[in-house]
mmCIF file of C-alpha atoms and ligand atoms in Angstrom:
data_model
loop_
_atom_site.group_PDB
_atom_site.id
_atom_site.type_symbol
_atom_site.label_atom_id
_atom_site.label_comp_id
_atom_site.label_asym_id
_atom_site.label_seq_id
_atom_site.Cartn_x
_atom_site.Cartn_y
_atom_site.Cartn_z
ATOM 1 C CA UNK A 1 -3.006 -2.038 -22.650
ATOM 2 C CA UNK A 2 -0.431 -2.249 -19.836
ATOM 3 C CA UNK A 3 2.978 -0.931 -20.709
ATOM 4 C CA UNK A 4 5.848 -0.171 -18.353
ATOM 5 C CA UNK A 5 8.499 2.200 -19.652
ATOM 6 C CA UNK A 6 11.536 2.996 -17.541
ATOM 7 C CA UNK A 7 12.545 6.605 -18.176
ATOM 8 C CA UNK A 8 15.573 6.805 -15.853
ATOM 9 C CA UNK A 9 17.653 4.396 -13.802
ATOM 10 C CA UNK A 10 20.170 4.890 -11.058
ATOM 11 C CA UNK A 11 21.753 1.748 -9.587
ATOM 12 C CA UNK A 12 18.721 -0.367 -8.680
ATOM 13 C CA UNK A 13 16.282 2.569 -8.424
ATOM 14 C CA UNK A 14 14.184 3.451 -11.415
ATOM 15 C CA UNK A 15 11.516 5.912 -12.470
ATOM 16 C CA UNK A 16 9.058 5.179 -15.233
ATOM 17 C CA UNK A 17 5.505 5.143 -16.528
ATOM 18 C CA UNK A 18 3.008 2.313 -16.107
ATOM 19 C CA UNK A 19 0.099 2.728 -18.512
ATOM 20 C CA UNK A 20 -3.342 1.603 -17.274
ATOM 21 C CA UNK A 21 -6.848 1.966 -18.761
ATOM 22 C CA UNK A 22 -7.591 4.808 -16.312
ATOM 23 C CA UNK A 23 -4.370 6.740 -16.779
ATOM 24 C CA UNK A 24 -0.597 6.617 -16.436
ATOM 25 C CA UNK A 25 1.180 5.949 -13.172
ATOM 26 C CA UNK A 26 4.480 7.751 -12.834
ATOM 27 C CA UNK A 27 6.628 5.451 -10.713
ATOM 28 C CA UNK A 28 7.825 5.074 -8.044
ATOM 29 C CA UNK A 29 4.343 5.770 -6.705
ATOM 30 C CA UNK A 30 2.694 5.696 -3.282
ATOM 31 C CA UNK A 31 -0.983 4.664 -3.238
ATOM 32 C CA UNK A 32 -3.340 5.852 -0.495
ATOM 33 C CA UNK A 33 -5.565 3.069 0.837
ATOM 34 C CA UNK A 34 -9.325 3.289 0.385
ATOM 35 C CA UNK A 35 -10.280 0.126 2.257
ATOM 36 C CA UNK A 36 -14.040 0.480 1.924
ATOM 37 C CA UNK A 37 -14.044 2.303 -1.423
ATOM 38 C CA UNK A 38 -13.122 5.545 0.324
ATOM 39 C CA UNK A 39 -9.837 7.034 1.495
ATOM 40 C CA UNK A 40 -11.016 7.676 5.040
ATOM 41 C CA UNK A 41 -12.195 11.270 5.718
ATOM 42 C CA UNK A 42 -11.296 12.528 2.197
ATOM 43 C CA UNK A 43 -13.309 13.179 -0.945
ATOM 44 C CA UNK A 44 -11.889 11.848 -4.243
ATOM 45 C CA UNK A 45 -11.342 15.488 -5.273
ATOM 46 C CA UNK A 46 -9.147 16.006 -2.198
ATOM 47 C CA UNK A 47 -7.231 12.779 -2.902
ATOM 48 C CA UNK A 48 -6.603 13.944 -6.476
ATOM 49 C CA UNK A 49 -5.533 17.379 -5.256
ATOM 50 C CA UNK A 50 -2.808 15.743 -3.136
ATOM 51 C CA UNK A 51 -1.198 14.415 -6.283
ATOM 52 C CA UNK A 52 -2.335 10.828 -5.727
ATOM 53 C CA UNK A 53 -2.602 8.791 -8.926
ATOM 54 C CA UNK A 54 -3.398 5.313 -7.626
ATOM 55 C CA UNK A 55 -5.842 4.233 -4.905
ATOM 56 C CA UNK A 56 -6.001 0.763 -3.368
ATOM 57 C CA UNK A 57 -9.204 -0.845 -2.196
ATOM 58 C CA UNK A 58 -9.765 -4.122 -0.323
ATOM 59 C CA UNK A 59 -11.501 -7.078 -1.917
ATOM 60 C CA UNK A 60 -12.402 -8.762 1.384
ATOM 61 C CA UNK A 61 -14.229 -5.681 2.703
ATOM 62 C CA UNK A 62 -16.075 -4.849 -0.525
ATOM 63 C CA UNK A 63 -17.074 -8.487 -1.065
ATOM 64 C CA UNK A 64 -18.706 -8.500 2.397
ATOM 65 C CA UNK A 65 -20.129 -4.985 2.150
ATOM 66 C CA UNK A 66 -21.784 -3.833 -0.085
ATOM 67 C CA UNK A 67 -21.014 -6.970 -2.153
ATOM 68 C CA UNK A 68 -18.969 -7.118 -5.351
ATOM 69 C CA UNK A 69 -22.161 -7.845 -7.360
ATOM 70 C CA UNK A 70 -23.659 -4.596 -6.053
ATOM 71 C CA UNK A 71 -20.523 -2.686 -7.066
ATOM 72 C CA UNK A 72 -20.567 -4.356 -10.511
ATOM 73 C CA UNK A 73 -24.257 -3.468 -10.943
ATOM 74 C CA UNK A 74 -23.431 0.157 -10.205
ATOM 75 C CA UNK A 75 -20.783 0.266 -12.909
ATOM 76 C CA UNK A 76 -17.689 -0.972 -11.038
ATOM 77 C CA UNK A 77 -15.471 0.529 -8.389
ATOM 78 C CA UNK A 78 -14.231 3.569 -10.337
ATOM 79 C CA UNK A 79 -17.768 4.707 -11.020
ATOM 80 C CA UNK A 80 -19.187 3.648 -7.651
ATOM 81 C CA UNK A 81 -16.705 5.722 -5.629
ATOM 82 C CA UNK A 82 -16.181 8.385 -8.312
ATOM 83 C CA UNK A 83 -12.422 7.856 -8.632
ATOM 84 C CA UNK A 84 -11.922 7.771 -12.418
ATOM 85 C CA UNK A 85 -8.163 7.176 -12.119
ATOM 86 C CA UNK A 86 -6.044 4.024 -11.665
ATOM 87 C CA UNK A 87 -7.122 1.629 -8.930
ATOM 88 C CA UNK A 88 -5.681 -1.528 -7.416
ATOM 89 C CA UNK A 89 -7.407 -4.261 -5.433
ATOM 90 C CA UNK A 90 -5.746 -6.887 -3.278
ATOM 91 C CA UNK A 91 -6.853 -10.515 -3.498
ATOM 92 C CA UNK A 92 -8.669 -10.639 -0.163
ATOM 93 C CA UNK A 93 -6.190 -13.210 1.104
ATOM 94 C CA UNK A 94 -4.340 -11.015 3.566
ATOM 95 C CA UNK A 95 -7.556 -9.777 5.220
ATOM 96 C CA UNK A 96 -9.017 -13.274 5.436
ATOM 97 C CA UNK A 97 -5.915 -14.273 7.365
ATOM 98 C CA UNK A 98 -5.774 -11.160 9.529
ATOM 99 C CA UNK A 99 -9.435 -10.192 10.115
ATOM 100 C CA UNK A 100 -11.828 -13.113 9.638
ATOM 101 C CA UNK A 101 -12.966 -14.666 12.907
ATOM 102 C CA UNK A 102 -12.177 -18.244 12.061
ATOM 103 C CA UNK A 103 -10.592 -19.624 8.928
ATOM 104 C CA UNK A 104 -9.750 -23.016 7.591
ATOM 105 C CA UNK A 105 -7.242 -23.230 4.816
ATOM 106 C CA UNK A 106 -6.843 -26.132 2.414
ATOM 107 C CA UNK A 107 -5.112 -26.587 -0.925
ATOM 108 C CA UNK A 108 -8.115 -25.271 -2.845
ATOM 109 C CA UNK A 109 -8.928 -22.167 -0.799
ATOM 110 C CA UNK A 110 -9.989 -20.694 2.526
ATOM 111 C CA UNK A 111 -13.296 -20.988 4.398
ATOM 112 C CA UNK A 112 -13.837 -18.179 6.888
ATOM 113 C CA UNK A 113 -16.384 -16.367 9.008
ATOM 114 C CA UNK A 114 -17.090 -12.681 8.378
ATOM 115 C CA UNK A 115 -15.744 -10.307 11.037
ATOM 116 C CA UNK A 116 -18.975 -8.307 10.605
ATOM 117 C CA UNK A 117 -21.725 -10.864 11.256
ATOM 118 C CA UNK A 118 -20.047 -14.249 11.604
ATOM 119 C CA UNK A 119 -21.531 -15.578 8.346
ATOM 120 C CA UNK A 120 -19.583 -18.300 6.506
ATOM 121 C CA UNK A 121 -17.768 -17.665 3.222
ATOM 122 C CA UNK A 122 -15.204 -19.337 1.005
ATOM 123 C CA UNK A 123 -12.496 -17.771 -1.143
ATOM 124 C CA UNK A 124 -10.666 -19.754 -3.789
ATOM 125 C CA UNK A 125 -8.238 -18.344 -6.371
ATOM 126 C CA UNK A 126 -11.041 -18.427 -8.997
ATOM 127 C CA UNK A 127 -13.469 -16.705 -6.629
ATOM 128 C CA UNK A 128 -10.962 -13.975 -5.768
ATOM 129 C CA UNK A 129 -10.491 -13.245 -9.474
ATOM 130 C CA UNK A 130 -14.263 -13.176 -10.115
ATOM 131 C CA UNK A 131 -14.760 -10.725 -7.234
ATOM 132 C CA UNK A 132 -11.900 -8.533 -8.452
ATOM 133 C CA UNK A 133 -13.365 -8.641 -11.970
ATOM 134 C CA UNK A 134 -16.670 -7.461 -10.545
ATOM 135 C CA UNK A 135 -14.912 -4.626 -8.715
ATOM 136 C CA UNK A 136 -13.003 -3.726 -11.882
ATOM 137 C CA UNK A 137 -9.724 -2.228 -10.622
ATOM 138 C CA UNK A 138 -6.927 -1.692 -13.154
ATOM 139 C CA UNK A 139 -4.408 -3.737 -11.172
ATOM 140 C CA UNK A 140 -5.548 -6.943 -9.445
ATOM 141 C CA UNK A 141 -3.725 -9.496 -7.314
ATOM 142 C CA UNK A 142 -3.381 -13.255 -7.423
ATOM 143 C CA UNK A 143 -4.807 -15.043 -4.364
ATOM 144 C CA UNK A 144 -1.974 -15.859 -1.978
ATOM 145 C CA UNK A 145 -1.242 -17.093 1.485
ATOM 146 C CA UNK A 146 0.822 -14.904 3.771
ATOM 147 C CA UNK A 147 2.473 -17.099 6.415
ATOM 148 C CA UNK A 148 4.298 -16.502 9.696
ATOM 149 C CA UNK A 149 7.532 -15.155 8.178
ATOM 150 C CA UNK A 150 9.780 -16.967 10.661
ATOM 151 C CA UNK A 151 8.303 -20.439 10.232
ATOM 152 C CA UNK A 152 10.399 -21.951 7.430
ATOM 153 C CA UNK A 153 8.468 -25.183 7.121
ATOM 154 C CA UNK A 154 5.070 -23.512 6.935
ATOM 155 C CA UNK A 155 6.357 -20.630 4.763
ATOM 156 C CA UNK A 156 7.461 -23.241 2.204
ATOM 157 C CA UNK A 157 4.030 -24.852 2.172
ATOM 158 C CA UNK A 158 2.270 -21.460 1.899
ATOM 159 C CA UNK A 159 4.656 -20.385 -0.861
ATOM 160 C CA UNK A 160 4.028 -23.540 -2.902
ATOM 161 C CA UNK A 161 0.286 -23.039 -2.463
ATOM 162 C CA UNK A 162 0.685 -19.372 -3.514
ATOM 163 C CA UNK A 163 2.473 -20.506 -6.687
ATOM 164 C CA UNK A 164 -0.244 -23.021 -7.605
ATOM 165 C CA UNK A 165 -2.908 -20.438 -6.887
ATOM 166 C CA UNK A 166 -1.144 -17.836 -9.069
ATOM 167 C CA UNK A 167 -1.343 -20.224 -12.037
ATOM 168 C CA UNK A 168 -5.035 -20.871 -11.332
ATOM 169 C CA UNK A 169 -5.692 -17.108 -11.116
ATOM 170 C CA UNK A 170 -3.996 -16.545 -14.482
ATOM 171 C CA UNK A 171 -6.213 -19.188 -16.093
ATOM 172 C CA UNK A 172 -9.355 -17.896 -14.359
ATOM 173 C CA UNK A 173 -8.863 -14.292 -15.453
ATOM 174 C CA UNK A 174 -11.269 -13.193 -18.209
ATOM 175 C CA UNK A 175 -11.065 -9.416 -18.451
ATOM 176 C CA UNK A 176 -8.409 -7.966 -20.732
ATOM 177 C CA UNK A 177 -8.449 -4.536 -19.105
ATOM 178 C CA UNK A 178 -7.024 -5.645 -15.741
ATOM 179 C CA UNK A 179 -3.352 -6.280 -14.968
ATOM 180 C CA UNK A 180 -2.991 -9.377 -12.782
ATOM 181 C CA UNK A 181 0.136 -9.373 -10.602
ATOM 182 C CA UNK A 182 1.552 -12.575 -9.126
ATOM 183 C CA UNK A 183 2.828 -12.341 -5.545
ATOM 184 C CA UNK A 184 6.272 -13.376 -4.297
ATOM 185 C CA UNK A 185 6.075 -14.996 -0.839
ATOM 186 C CA UNK A 186 8.546 -16.941 1.316
ATOM 187 C CA UNK A 187 8.608 -15.178 4.684
ATOM 188 C CA UNK A 188 12.059 -14.037 5.790
ATOM 189 C CA UNK A 189 13.671 -17.154 4.332
ATOM 190 C CA UNK A 190 16.198 -16.205 1.647
ATOM 191 C CA UNK A 191 16.071 -19.616 -0.079
ATOM 192 C CA UNK A 192 12.272 -19.511 -0.325
ATOM 193 C CA UNK A 193 12.221 -15.880 -1.515
ATOM 194 C CA UNK A 194 14.655 -16.795 -4.313
ATOM 195 C CA UNK A 195 12.509 -19.755 -5.402
ATOM 196 C CA UNK A 196 9.359 -17.640 -5.234
ATOM 197 C CA UNK A 197 10.812 -14.678 -7.145
ATOM 198 C CA UNK A 198 12.039 -17.013 -9.893
ATOM 199 C CA UNK A 199 8.684 -18.752 -10.175
ATOM 200 C CA UNK A 200 6.505 -15.617 -10.108
ATOM 201 C CA UNK A 201 8.849 -13.917 -12.617
ATOM 202 C CA UNK A 202 8.315 -16.846 -15.000
ATOM 203 C CA UNK A 203 4.553 -16.196 -15.204
ATOM 204 C CA UNK A 204 3.068 -14.102 -17.980
ATOM 205 C CA UNK A 205 1.913 -11.101 -15.905
ATOM 206 C CA UNK A 206 2.347 -7.335 -16.478
ATOM 207 C CA UNK A 207 3.723 -6.810 -12.971
ATOM 208 C CA UNK A 208 4.978 -8.497 -9.831
ATOM 209 C CA UNK A 209 4.007 -7.979 -6.203
ATOM 210 C CA UNK A 210 6.101 -8.778 -3.148
ATOM 211 C CA UNK A 211 3.901 -9.851 -0.254
ATOM 212 C CA UNK A 212 4.409 -11.040 3.290
ATOM 213 C CA UNK A 213 6.730 -8.211 4.331
ATOM 214 C CA UNK A 214 6.080 -5.459 6.870
ATOM 215 C CA UNK A 215 4.245 -8.081 8.939
ATOM 216 C CA UNK A 216 6.429 -7.909 12.032
ATOM 217 C CA UNK A 217 9.893 -8.784 10.732
ATOM 218 C CA UNK A 218 12.812 -6.396 11.325
ATOM 219 C CA UNK A 219 13.738 -3.658 8.852
ATOM 220 C CA UNK A 220 16.992 -5.492 8.180
ATOM 221 C CA UNK A 221 15.084 -8.678 7.326
ATOM 222 C CA UNK A 222 12.848 -6.741 4.931
ATOM 223 C CA UNK A 223 15.868 -5.195 3.204
ATOM 224 C CA UNK A 224 17.601 -8.575 3.003
ATOM 225 C CA UNK A 225 14.551 -10.165 1.371
ATOM 226 C CA UNK A 226 14.299 -7.312 -1.162
ATOM 227 C CA UNK A 227 18.011 -7.762 -1.909
ATOM 228 C CA UNK A 228 17.373 -11.466 -2.618
ATOM 229 C CA UNK A 229 14.278 -10.896 -4.754
ATOM 230 C CA UNK A 230 15.234 -7.840 -6.813
ATOM 231 C CA UNK A 231 17.964 -9.365 -9.050
ATOM 232 C CA UNK A 232 15.638 -12.250 -9.956
ATOM 233 C CA UNK A 233 12.820 -10.026 -11.227
ATOM 234 C CA UNK A 234 12.578 -8.837 -14.839
ATOM 235 C CA UNK A 235 13.524 -5.196 -15.405
ATOM 236 C CA UNK A 236 10.526 -4.484 -17.612
ATOM 237 C CA UNK A 237 7.741 -5.173 -15.093
ATOM 238 C CA UNK A 238 6.683 -2.868 -12.243
ATOM 239 C CA UNK A 239 7.345 -4.218 -8.742
ATOM 240 C CA UNK A 240 4.815 -3.611 -6.001
ATOM 241 C CA UNK A 241 5.811 -3.920 -2.336
ATOM 242 C CA UNK A 242 2.500 -4.594 -0.603
ATOM 243 C CA UNK A 243 1.462 -2.744 2.559
ATOM 244 C CA UNK A 244 4.680 -0.720 2.920
ATOM 245 C CA UNK A 245 5.215 1.659 4.570
ATOM 246 C CA UNK A 246 6.835 4.397 6.546
ATOM 247 C CA UNK A 247 8.744 7.224 4.830
ATOM 248 C CA UNK A 248 12.060 5.433 5.453
ATOM 249 C CA UNK A 249 10.602 2.178 4.086
ATOM 250 C CA UNK A 250 9.684 3.982 0.864
ATOM 251 C CA UNK A 251 13.221 5.372 0.463
ATOM 252 C CA UNK A 252 14.783 1.983 1.223
ATOM 253 C CA UNK A 253 12.320 0.248 -1.105
ATOM 254 C CA UNK A 254 13.058 2.517 -4.064
ATOM 255 C CA UNK A 255 16.789 2.025 -3.432
ATOM 256 C CA UNK A 256 16.068 -1.704 -3.881
ATOM 257 C CA UNK A 257 14.142 -1.352 -7.137
ATOM 258 C CA UNK A 258 10.534 -1.072 -5.909
ATOM 259 C CA UNK A 259 8.060 0.909 -8.060
ATOM 260 C CA UNK A 260 4.688 0.775 -6.243
ATOM 261 C CA UNK A 261 3.822 1.085 -2.540
ATOM 262 C CA UNK A 262 0.634 1.330 -0.485
ATOM 263 C CA UNK A 263 0.007 1.755 3.225
ATOM 264 C CA UNK A 264 -2.761 2.750 5.642
ATOM 265 C CA UNK A 265 -0.197 4.491 7.869
ATOM 266 C CA UNK A 266 -0.771 8.147 6.813
ATOM 267 C CA UNK A 267 -4.555 8.025 7.270
ATOM 268 C CA UNK A 268 -4.429 5.758 10.334
ATOM 269 C CA UNK A 269 -1.967 8.094 12.069
ATOM 270 C CA UNK A 270 -4.192 11.038 11.157
ATOM 271 C CA UNK A 271 -7.130 9.472 12.952
ATOM 272 C CA UNK A 272 -4.863 9.180 15.996
ATOM 273 C CA UNK A 273 -3.918 12.881 15.735
ATOM 274 C CA UNK A 274 -0.401 12.120 14.598
ATOM 275 C CA UNK A 275 1.265 14.106 11.812
ATOM 276 C CA UNK A 276 4.517 13.565 9.907
ATOM 277 C CA UNK A 277 6.932 16.430 10.559
ATOM 278 C CA UNK A 278 10.666 16.830 9.922
ATOM 279 C CA UNK A 279 11.416 16.931 13.662
ATOM 280 C CA UNK A 280 9.455 13.700 14.214
ATOM 281 C CA UNK A 281 5.816 12.717 14.363
ATOM 282 C CA UNK A 282 3.699 15.316 16.114
ATOM 283 C CA UNK A 283 0.898 14.198 18.396
ATOM 284 C CA UNK A 284 -1.237 17.247 17.794
ATOM 285 C CA UNK A 285 -3.499 16.531 20.746
ATOM 286 C CA UNK A 286 -0.651 17.551 23.026
ATOM 287 C CA UNK A 287 -1.046 20.754 25.070
ATOM 288 C CA UNK A 288 2.370 21.878 23.732
ATOM 289 C CA UNK A 289 0.568 22.950 20.569
ATOM 290 C CA UNK A 290 -2.258 24.963 22.168
ATOM 291 C CA UNK A 291 -0.781 28.323 21.087
ATOM 292 C CA UNK A 292 1.578 27.111 18.374
ATOM 293 C CA UNK A 293 1.051 29.331 15.333
ATOM 294 C CA UNK A 294 3.308 27.316 13.021
ATOM 295 C CA UNK A 295 1.960 24.941 10.365
ATOM 296 C CA UNK A 296 2.570 21.207 10.889
ATOM 297 C CA UNK A 297 5.541 21.393 8.487
ATOM 298 C CA UNK A 298 6.839 24.752 7.254
ATOM 299 C CA UNK A 299 8.304 23.119 4.150
ATOM 300 C CA UNK A 300 5.054 21.349 3.136
ATOM 301 C CA UNK A 301 2.903 22.568 0.241
ATOM 302 C CA UNK A 302 -0.366 20.896 1.316
ATOM 303 C CA UNK A 303 -3.652 22.725 1.931
ATOM 304 C CA UNK A 304 -3.443 22.027 5.666
ATOM 305 C CA UNK A 305 0.057 23.452 6.064
ATOM 306 C CA UNK A 306 -0.612 26.444 3.804
ATOM 307 C CA UNK A 307 -3.784 27.319 5.727
ATOM 308 C CA UNK A 308 -3.891 26.196 9.365
ATOM 309 C CA UNK A 309 -1.854 26.427 12.552
ATOM 310 C CA UNK A 310 -0.932 23.575 14.862
ATOM 311 C CA UNK A 311 -3.010 25.403 17.494
ATOM 312 C CA UNK A 312 -6.145 25.194 15.323
ATOM 313 C CA UNK A 313 -5.595 21.508 14.579
ATOM 314 C CA UNK A 314 -5.113 20.850 18.288
ATOM 315 C CA UNK A 315 -8.347 22.713 19.022
ATOM 316 C CA UNK A 316 -10.270 20.596 16.478
ATOM 317 C CA UNK A 317 -8.904 17.400 18.039
ATOM 318 C CA UNK A 318 -9.756 18.442 21.598
ATOM 319 C CA UNK A 319 -13.244 19.542 20.491
ATOM 320 C CA UNK A 320 -13.607 16.185 18.704
ATOM 321 C CA UNK A 321 -14.323 17.888 15.386
ATOM 322 C CA UNK A 322 -14.220 15.587 12.336
ATOM 323 C CA UNK A 323 -12.302 18.159 10.282
ATOM 324 C CA UNK A 324 -9.182 17.263 12.292
ATOM 325 C CA UNK A 325 -9.005 13.809 10.658
ATOM 326 C CA UNK A 326 -9.457 15.312 7.206
ATOM 327 C CA UNK A 327 -6.807 17.999 7.612
ATOM 328 C CA UNK A 328 -4.181 15.687 9.126
ATOM 329 C CA UNK A 329 -4.895 13.019 6.479
ATOM 330 C CA UNK A 330 -4.329 15.637 3.777
ATOM 331 C CA UNK A 331 -0.967 16.516 5.289
ATOM 332 C CA UNK A 332 0.213 12.954 5.994
ATOM 333 C CA UNK A 333 -0.697 11.675 2.528
ATOM 334 C CA UNK A 334 0.840 14.704 0.846
ATOM 335 C CA UNK A 335 4.037 14.156 2.861
ATOM 336 C CA UNK A 336 4.493 10.659 1.360
ATOM 337 C CA UNK A 337 3.352 11.622 -2.135
ATOM 338 C CA UNK A 338 5.738 14.592 -2.078
ATOM 339 C CA UNK A 339 8.536 12.322 -0.871
ATOM 340 C CA UNK A 340 7.943 10.126 -3.930
ATOM 341 C CA UNK A 341 7.960 13.192 -6.199
ATOM 342 C CA UNK A 342 11.312 14.257 -4.749
ATOM 343 C CA UNK A 343 12.710 10.734 -5.170
ATOM 344 C CA UNK A 344 11.546 10.615 -8.816
ATOM 345 C CA UNK A 345 13.257 13.939 -9.514
ATOM 346 C CA UNK A 346 16.487 12.681 -7.916
ATOM 347 C CA UNK A 347 16.416 9.472 -9.972
ATOM 348 C CA UNK A 348 15.801 11.451 -13.176
ATOM 349 C CA UNK A 349 18.754 13.719 -12.275
ATOM 350 C CA UNK A 350 20.948 10.774 -11.297
ATOM 351 C CA UNK A 351 21.337 12.126 -7.756
ATOM 352 C CA UNK A 352 19.159 9.719 -5.754
ATOM 353 C CA UNK A 353 22.043 7.684 -4.318
ATOM 354 C CA UNK A 354 23.863 10.756 -3.019
ATOM 355 C CA UNK A 355 20.657 12.326 -1.675
ATOM 356 C CA UNK A 356 19.184 9.149 -0.206
ATOM 357 C CA UNK A 357 21.329 9.390 2.931
ATOM 358 C CA UNK A 358 20.042 12.923 3.546
ATOM 359 C CA UNK A 359 16.468 11.760 2.971
ATOM 360 C CA UNK A 360 17.012 8.818 5.303
ATOM 361 C CA UNK A 361 18.544 11.124 7.912
ATOM 362 C CA UNK A 362 15.409 13.255 7.736
ATOM 363 C CA UNK A 363 12.997 10.327 7.904
ATOM 364 C CA UNK A 364 14.749 7.527 9.814
ATOM 365 C CA UNK A 365 13.256 6.885 13.208
ATOM 366 C CA UNK A 366 10.696 9.609 12.506
ATOM 367 C CA UNK A 367 8.280 7.796 14.788
ATOM 368 C CA UNK A 368 10.813 7.572 17.606
ATOM 369 C CA UNK A 369 11.578 11.262 17.417
ATOM 370 C CA UNK A 370 7.907 12.034 17.930
ATOM 371 C CA UNK A 371 6.796 14.765 20.240
ATOM 372 C CA UNK A 372 5.384 13.391 23.488
ATOM 373 C CA UNK A 373 3.111 10.350 23.506
ATOM 374 C CA UNK A 374 2.639 8.474 20.285
ATOM 375 C CA UNK A 375 0.600 5.781 18.599
ATOM 376 C CA UNK A 376 1.940 3.295 16.100
HETATM 377 ZN ZN1 ZN B 401 1.319 19.607 4.965
#
């Protein structure tokens, strides 16, 4: 049911096809995030129109609201949110650690209080798999613990727990139409990352995720960890770098053999009036744009850029009109999806290495080159 075929390779970068029950993913692929079973401000038709093929949703949020049993009763996540294409859910672990009010972790699982109403809950590896089976995404994640990346001693403990939990998740899994990915952990510790990559690669899973990066470490540290992990992973399984990232992170990730990415950045920036542009991120609320008749990005093929001026977008923002969030989300998501399309073409042509420096020049420090004030 899950088959990964590499169609072209250039150094460590590759492009290929990952077959899922709801359609093929052409990799490398960037997945928009639909935390609460919706990509914020967009309809599924708009998300499809952008060229998105994979949408991520969050187990922790959907378990709390509306409840994974409710989603299952309504036919599963694809049917519930009317996205009949490939979907991915995380294990809930990361959100428990980052959002829940209080949490107590032990070797069997995590007990936590909901950030919504303070009610008590417990996730174990088995429970995470049951919830993800109720939600019904095509790609699901093993329950893991993401530690403070700089704490070697604790990262080792969390990594060992993550490995035990991955084995439990594999045994607990019942549905044959979901691809369970194990997660490589180990903070920014090269020795731990090597151990973790070797262990997770030894499991019988259709793909491998790399977690615990883009959590505050430096770019160099992230690249170093990917350089450690990549040679230890099998060629024939897709590699998913969780929660990454910026345009330059995507380029650097593909250069290091990554196939799947997801990040809230494009839609989060949009809600803060910030748009990706070649000259840097534009804060469209700025008065500079009040009479600016140019599109956000003259080279972009999205609906927003083909239709509207920066002046109109600025007006919508100042007037607090909801359409602003929709139009900027369309542009920001399309910018990353288009970047992946360009990268795939380069890999297929064997020109990614030579073009990657140009792409990086265009996108490096994009945030720093932003116009006027900026959010991150
Ligand atoms: Zn655009």
